[in-house]
Amino acid sequence: MNNAFKALSDPTRRRVLELLKQGPLSAGELAGQFEVSKSTMSAHFAILREAGLVASEKHGKSVVYHLQISVLEDALLGFARLFGWEMTAKPDATGVPDDRKETGI
Amino acid sequence: MNNAFKALSDPTRRRVLELLKQGPLSAGELAGQFEVSKSTMSAHFAILREAGLVASEKHGKSVVYHLQISVLEDALLGFARLFGWEMTAKPDATGVPDDRKETGI
DNA sequence: TCGATATTTCGCTGATTATCAAATTATTTG
DNA sequence: CAAATAATTTGATAATCAGCGAAATATCGA
């Protein structure tokens, strides 16, 4: 959980997670959304990966990242519970179009 | 919100918030719970204060800190909502004994 | 007013962080 | 195979961070 909170402390990384909530994206597609260099973004991806907040798969030339929503949920939920909050998932707020629901691709 | 997440990235500071959820404590009482020096703790308090997560009042010789629960809630809730989670306060999970409920002292 | 107590500020250090450009690795395609 | 593309690794730098002890500030009680 500590690594998760460390990873969440950077606004760039939080925005990466936010982009990934709508579905998987390649390193290049993600990096294209930010002003910083690709190597900097690669370092951010590594931190998110080590925290378990994202996972990656190599597809041909590109590396596709996707959100590990349960890890994010556990970190946030675990902490929120200490303060008497209950966190519940809204039925559908993933932003993933219906026709991609099952595959997750 | 960025400052709040920065402040939450340190485990010592998260534990401070956790201690304060049960009620206000002085700088000394808080520092006594940790292995680090009082000056280090004072720096942590300053970061939490600047993030708005705690507030302090001087009472005689001592400085009493208390949790600004709504600021913590807003930071966590604001972020959680981006991911389709609903955060609700449980009716009573403050840990504050009933006989102190009204005064908040 | 003097000494004790509580806390913060100051000056410093070593570790970590975010950043970049350049080099490297892996993969696809001509 | 060679060139092009995608991403990571490396090496370097400037900034921030957590930590300490010592000095400073403020308040209380004798």
CSV table of C-alpha atoms (C1' of nucleotides) in Angstrom, one decimal:
chain,number,residue,atom,x,y,z
A,1,MET,CA,0.0,0.0,0.0
A,2,ASN,CA,2.9,2.3,0.7
A,3,ASN,CA,4.1,1.9,-2.9
A,4,ALA,CA,0.7,2.6,-4.2
A,5,PHE,CA,0.4,5.9,-2.3
A,6,LYS,CA,3.9,6.8,-3.4
A,7,ALA,CA,2.9,6.2,-7.0
A,8,LEU,CA,-0.2,8.2,-6.5
A,9,SER,CA,1.7,11.2,-5.2
A,10,ASP,CA,2.6,12.4,-8.7
A,11,PRO,CA,0.0,14.1,-10.8
A,12,THR,CA,1.3,12.8,-14.0
A,13,ARG,CA,1.0,9.2,-12.8
A,14,ARG,CA,-2.5,9.9,-11.5
A,15,ARG,CA,-3.5,11.2,-14.9
A,16,VAL,CA,-2.0,8.0,-16.5
A,17,LEU,CA,-4.3,5.9,-14.4
A,18,GLU,CA,-7.2,8.1,-15.3
A,19,LEU,CA,-6.5,7.6,-19.0
A,20,LEU,CA,-6.2,3.9,-18.5
A,21,LYS,CA,-9.5,3.6,-16.8
A,22,GLN,CA,-11.1,4.0,-20.2
A,23,GLY,CA,-9.2,1.1,-21.6
A,24,PRO,CA,-5.7,-0.2,-22.3
A,25,LEU,CA,-3.2,2.1,-24.1
A,26,SER,CA,0.3,1.6,-25.4
A,27,ALA,CA,3.3,3.4,-24.0
A,28,GLY,CA,3.4,5.7,-27.0
A,29,GLU,CA,-0.3,6.5,-26.9
A,30,LEU,CA,0.0,7.4,-23.3
A,31,ALA,CA,3.2,9.4,-23.6
A,32,GLY,CA,1.6,11.4,-26.4
A,33,GLN,CA,-0.8,12.9,-23.9
A,34,PHE,CA,2.0,14.5,-21.9
A,35,GLU,CA,4.5,17.2,-22.3
A,36,VAL,CA,7.4,15.2,-20.9
A,37,SER,CA,9.9,13.0,-22.8
A,38,LYS,CA,9.2,9.4,-23.5
A,39,SER,CA,12.0,8.3,-21.2
A,40,THR,CA,10.5,10.2,-18.4
A,41,MET,CA,7.1,8.6,-19.1
A,42,SER,CA,8.8,5.2,-19.2
A,43,ALA,CA,10.1,5.8,-15.7
A,44,HIS,CA,6.6,6.7,-14.5
A,45,PHE,CA,5.2,3.5,-16.0
A,46,ALA,CA,7.9,1.5,-14.2
A,47,ILE,CA,6.8,3.1,-10.9
A,48,LEU,CA,3.2,2.4,-11.6
A,49,ARG,CA,4.0,-1.2,-12.5
A,50,GLU,CA,6.1,-1.8,-9.4
A,51,ALA,CA,3.2,-0.5,-7.3
A,52,GLY,CA,1.0,-3.0,-9.1
A,53,LEU,CA,-1.3,-0.3,-10.3
A,54,VAL,CA,-0.8,-1.2,-13.9
A,55,ALA,CA,0.2,-4.2,-15.8
A,56,SER,CA,1.8,-4.4,-19.3
A,57,GLU,CA,1.9,-6.8,-22.2
A,58,LYS,CA,4.0,-6.7,-25.2
A,59,HIS,CA,2.1,-6.7,-28.5
A,60,GLY,CA,4.4,-6.6,-31.4
A,61,LYS,CA,6.5,-3.5,-31.3
A,62,SER,CA,4.4,-1.9,-28.6
A,63,VAL,CA,3.8,-2.3,-24.9
A,64,VAL,CA,0.2,-2.1,-23.9
A,65,TYR,CA,-0.6,-0.9,-20.4
A,66,HIS,CA,-3.8,-1.6,-18.5
A,67,LEU,CA,-5.1,-0.5,-15.2
A,68,GLN,CA,-5.1,-3.0,-12.3
A,69,ILE,CA,-8.2,-1.6,-10.9
A,70,SER,CA,-8.4,-3.9,-7.9
A,71,VAL,CA,-5.0,-2.9,-6.7
A,72,LEU,CA,-6.0,0.8,-6.8
A,73,GLU,CA,-9.3,-0.1,-5.1
A,74,ASP,CA,-7.5,-2.0,-2.3
A,75,ALA,CA,-5.1,0.8,-1.6
A,76,LEU,CA,-7.7,3.5,-1.5
A,77,LEU,CA,-10.3,1.4,0.2
A,78,GLY,CA,-8.0,0.1,2.8
A,79,PHE,CA,-7.1,3.6,3.8
A,80,ALA,CA,-10.6,5.0,3.5
A,81,ARG,CA,-11.9,2.4,5.8
A,82,LEU,CA,-9.6,3.6,8.6
A,83,PHE,CA,-11.5,6.8,8.5
A,84,GLY,CA,-14.9,5.3,8.5
A,85,TRP,CA,-15.7,5.6,4.9
A,86,GLU,CA,-17.2,2.9,2.8
A,87,MET,CA,-16.2,2.7,-0.8
A,88,THR,CA,-18.5,1.0,-3.3
A,89,ALA,CA,-18.1,0.6,-7.0
A,90,LYS,CA,-20.8,2.2,-9.1
A,91,PRO,CA,-22.3,-0.4,-11.4
A,92,ASP,CA,-20.8,1.0,-14.6
A,93,ALA,CA,-18.5,3.9,-14.6
A,94,THR,CA,-15.5,2.4,-16.5
A,95,GLY,CA,-16.0,4.3,-19.6
A,96,VAL,CA,-15.4,1.1,-21.6
A,97,PRO,CA,-17.7,0.9,-24.5
A,98,ASP,CA,-20.2,-2.0,-24.3
A,99,ASP,CA,-18.7,-3.8,-27.3
A,100,ARG,CA,-15.4,-4.2,-25.5
A,101,LYS,CA,-16.7,-5.2,-22.1
A,102,GLU,CA,-15.9,-8.8,-22.2
A,103,THR,CA,-12.5,-8.9,-23.8
A,104,GLY,CA,-11.0,-6.0,-22.0
A,105,ILE,CA,-8.8,-5.3,-25.0
B,1,MET,CA,-5.6,17.9,-4.1
B,2,ASN,CA,-2.1,17.5,-5.3
B,3,ASN,CA,-0.7,18.6,-1.9
B,4,ALA,CA,-3.0,16.2,-0.1
B,5,PHE,CA,-1.7,13.3,-2.2
B,6,LYS,CA,1.9,14.4,-1.7
B,7,ALA,CA,1.2,14.6,2.1
B,8,LEU,CA,-0.4,11.1,2.0
B,9,SER,CA,2.6,9.6,0.3
B,10,ASP,CA,4.6,9.3,3.6
B,11,PRO,CA,3.6,6.5,6.0
B,12,THR,CA,4.5,8.5,9.0
B,13,ARG,CA,2.1,11.2,8.0
B,14,ARG,CA,-0.6,8.7,7.2
B,15,ARG,CA,-0.2,7.3,10.7
B,16,VAL,CA,-0.4,10.8,12.2
B,17,LEU,CA,-3.8,11.3,10.5
B,18,GLU,CA,-4.9,7.9,11.7
B,19,LEU,CA,-4.0,8.8,15.3
B,20,LEU,CA,-5.8,12.1,14.9
B,21,LYS,CA,-9.0,10.4,13.7
B,22,GLN,CA,-9.6,9.4,17.3
B,23,GLY,CA,-9.4,13.0,18.5
B,24,PRO,CA,-7.1,15.9,18.8
B,25,LEU,CA,-3.5,15.4,20.1
B,26,SER,CA,-0.7,17.8,20.9
B,27,ALA,CA,2.5,17.8,18.9
B,28,GLY,CA,4.3,16.1,21.8
B,29,GLU,CA,1.7,13.4,22.2
B,30,LEU,CA,1.9,12.7,18.5
B,31,ALA,CA,5.7,12.8,18.4
B,32,GLY,CA,5.8,10.3,21.3
B,33,GLN,CA,4.2,7.7,19.1
B,34,PHE,CA,7.1,7.7,16.6
B,35,GLU,CA,10.8,6.9,16.5
B,36,VAL,CA,11.9,10.0,14.8
B,37,SER,CA,13.0,13.3,16.4
B,38,LYS,CA,10.6,16.0,17.4
B,39,SER,CA,12.0,18.4,14.8
B,40,THR,CA,11.4,15.8,12.1
B,41,MET,CA,7.8,15.4,13.3
B,42,SER,CA,7.3,19.1,13.4
B,43,ALA,CA,8.2,19.1,9.7
B,44,HIS,CA,5.7,16.4,9.0
B,45,PHE,CA,3.0,18.4,10.9
B,46,ALA,CA,3.9,21.5,8.7
B,47,ILE,CA,3.4,19.4,5.5
B,48,LEU,CA,0.0,18.1,6.8
B,49,ARG,CA,-1.0,21.6,7.8
B,50,GLU,CA,-0.1,23.1,4.4
B,51,ALA,CA,-2.1,20.4,2.7
B,52,GLY,CA,-5.0,21.4,4.9
B,53,LEU,CA,-5.3,17.9,6.3
B,54,VAL,CA,-4.8,19.1,9.9
B,55,ALA,CA,-5.3,22.3,11.7
B,56,SER,CA,-3.6,23.4,14.9
B,57,GLU,CA,-4.4,25.6,17.9
B,58,LYS,CA,-2.1,26.8,20.6
B,59,HIS,CA,-3.2,25.9,24.1
B,60,GLY,CA,-0.9,27.1,26.7
B,61,LYS,CA,2.5,25.6,26.1
B,62,SER,CA,1.3,23.0,23.7
B,63,VAL,CA,0.0,23.0,20.1
B,64,VAL,CA,-3.0,20.8,19.6
B,65,TYR,CA,-3.5,19.2,16.2
B,66,HIS,CA,-6.8,18.0,14.9
B,67,LEU,CA,-7.8,16.3,11.7
B,68,GLN,CA,-9.6,18.2,9.0
B,69,ILE,CA,-11.6,15.3,7.9
B,70,SER,CA,-13.5,17.0,5.2
B,71,VAL,CA,-10.3,17.9,3.4
B,72,LEU,CA,-9.1,14.3,3.5
B,73,GLU,CA,-12.5,13.2,2.4
B,74,ASP,CA,-12.6,15.6,-0.6
B,75,ALA,CA,-9.2,14.5,-1.8
B,76,LEU,CA,-9.9,10.8,-1.6
B,77,LEU,CA,-13.5,11.2,-2.8
B,78,GLY,CA,-12.6,13.4,-5.7
B,79,PHE,CA,-10.1,10.9,-6.9
B,80,ALA,CA,-12.2,7.8,-6.2
B,81,ARG,CA,-15.1,9.3,-8.2
B,82,LEU,CA,-12.9,9.4,-11.3
B,83,PHE,CA,-12.7,5.6,-11.1
B,84,GLY,CA,-16.4,5.0,-10.6
B,85,TRP,CA,-16.4,4.6,-6.9
B,86,GLU,CA,-18.8,6.1,-4.5
B,87,MET,CA,-17.5,6.9,-1.0
B,88,THR,CA,-19.9,7.2,1.8
B,89,ALA,CA,-19.3,8.0,5.4
B,90,LYS,CA,-20.3,5.3,7.8
B,91,PRO,CA,-22.7,6.7,10.4
B,92,ASP,CA,-20.2,6.5,13.3
B,93,ALA,CA,-16.7,5.4,12.9
B,94,THR,CA,-14.8,8.3,14.3
B,95,GLY,CA,-13.6,6.5,17.4
B,96,VAL,CA,-14.5,9.5,19.4
B,97,PRO,CA,-16.1,8.5,22.7
B,98,ASP,CA,-19.8,9.5,23.0
B,99,ASP,CA,-19.1,11.8,26.0
B,100,ARG,CA,-16.9,13.9,23.8
B,101,LYS,CA,-19.0,14.0,20.7
B,102,GLU,CA,-20.3,17.5,21.0
B,103,THR,CA,-17.4,19.5,22.2
B,104,GLY,CA,-14.8,18.0,20.0
B,105,ILE,CA,-12.2,18.5,22.6
C,1,DT,C1',12.6,37.1,36.7
C,2,DC,C1',14.5,32.4,36.2
C,3,DG,C1',14.2,27.8,35.0
C,4,DA,C1',11.6,24.2,33.0
C,5,DT,C1',8.7,22.6,29.3
C,6,DA,C1',6.8,22.5,24.4
C,7,DT,C1',7.4,23.3,19.9
C,8,DT,C1',9.4,25.3,15.9
C,9,DT,C1',13.2,27.0,13.0
C,10,DC,C1',17.9,26.7,11.2
C,11,DG,C1',21.8,24.6,9.0
C,12,DC,C1',23.2,20.6,7.3
C,13,DT,C1',23.5,15.8,5.1
C,14,DG,C1',22.5,11.8,2.4
C,15,DA,C1',18.9,9.7,-0.3
C,16,DT,C1',15.4,9.9,-3.6
C,17,DT,C1',13.0,12.1,-7.6
C,18,DA,C1',11.7,14.0,-12.0
C,19,DT,C1',13.7,15.2,-15.9
C,20,DC,C1',16.5,15.0,-20.3
C,21,DA,C1',19.3,13.3,-24.3
C,22,DA,C1',21.8,9.6,-26.1
C,23,DA,C1',22.5,4.7,-26.4
C,24,DT,C1',20.4,0.1,-26.5
C,25,DT,C1',17.1,-3.6,-27.3
C,26,DA,C1',13.4,-5.7,-29.7
C,27,DT,C1',10.3,-6.1,-33.6
C,28,DT,C1',8.4,-5.4,-38.1
C,29,DT,C1',8.8,-4.6,-42.9
C,30,DG,C1',11.0,-3.4,-47.3
D,1,DC,C1',19.8,-8.2,-43.9
D,2,DA,C1',19.0,-3.2,-43.3
D,3,DA,C1',16.0,0.6,-42.1
D,4,DA,C1',12.3,2.1,-39.4
D,5,DT,C1',9.6,2.1,-35.3
D,6,DA,C1',8.5,1.4,-30.2
D,7,DA,C1',10.0,1.3,-25.9
D,8,DT,C1',13.5,0.9,-22.2
D,9,DT,C1',18.0,1.7,-20.1
D,10,DT,C1',21.8,4.6,-19.0
D,11,DG,C1',24.2,8.5,-17.2
D,12,DA,C1',23.8,13.0,-15.7
D,13,DT,C1',21.7,17.0,-13.3
D,14,DA,C1',18.9,20.0,-10.4
D,15,DA,C1',15.3,19.8,-7.0
D,16,DT,C1',13.0,18.0,-3.3
D,17,DC,C1',12.8,15.1,0.9
D,18,DA,C1',13.4,13.0,5.5
D,19,DG,C1',16.3,13.0,8.9
D,20,DC,C1',19.3,15.0,12.8
D,21,DG,C1',21.1,18.1,16.6
D,22,DA,C1',21.4,22.7,18.1
D,23,DA,C1',19.5,27.2,18.6
D,24,DA,C1',15.5,30.1,19.0
D,25,DT,C1',10.8,31.2,20.6
D,26,DA,C1',6.9,31.0,23.6
D,27,DT,C1',4.6,29.9,27.8
D,28,DC,C1',4.1,28.5,32.5
D,29,DG,C1',5.1,28.1,37.5
D,30,DA,C1',7.9,29.1,41.4
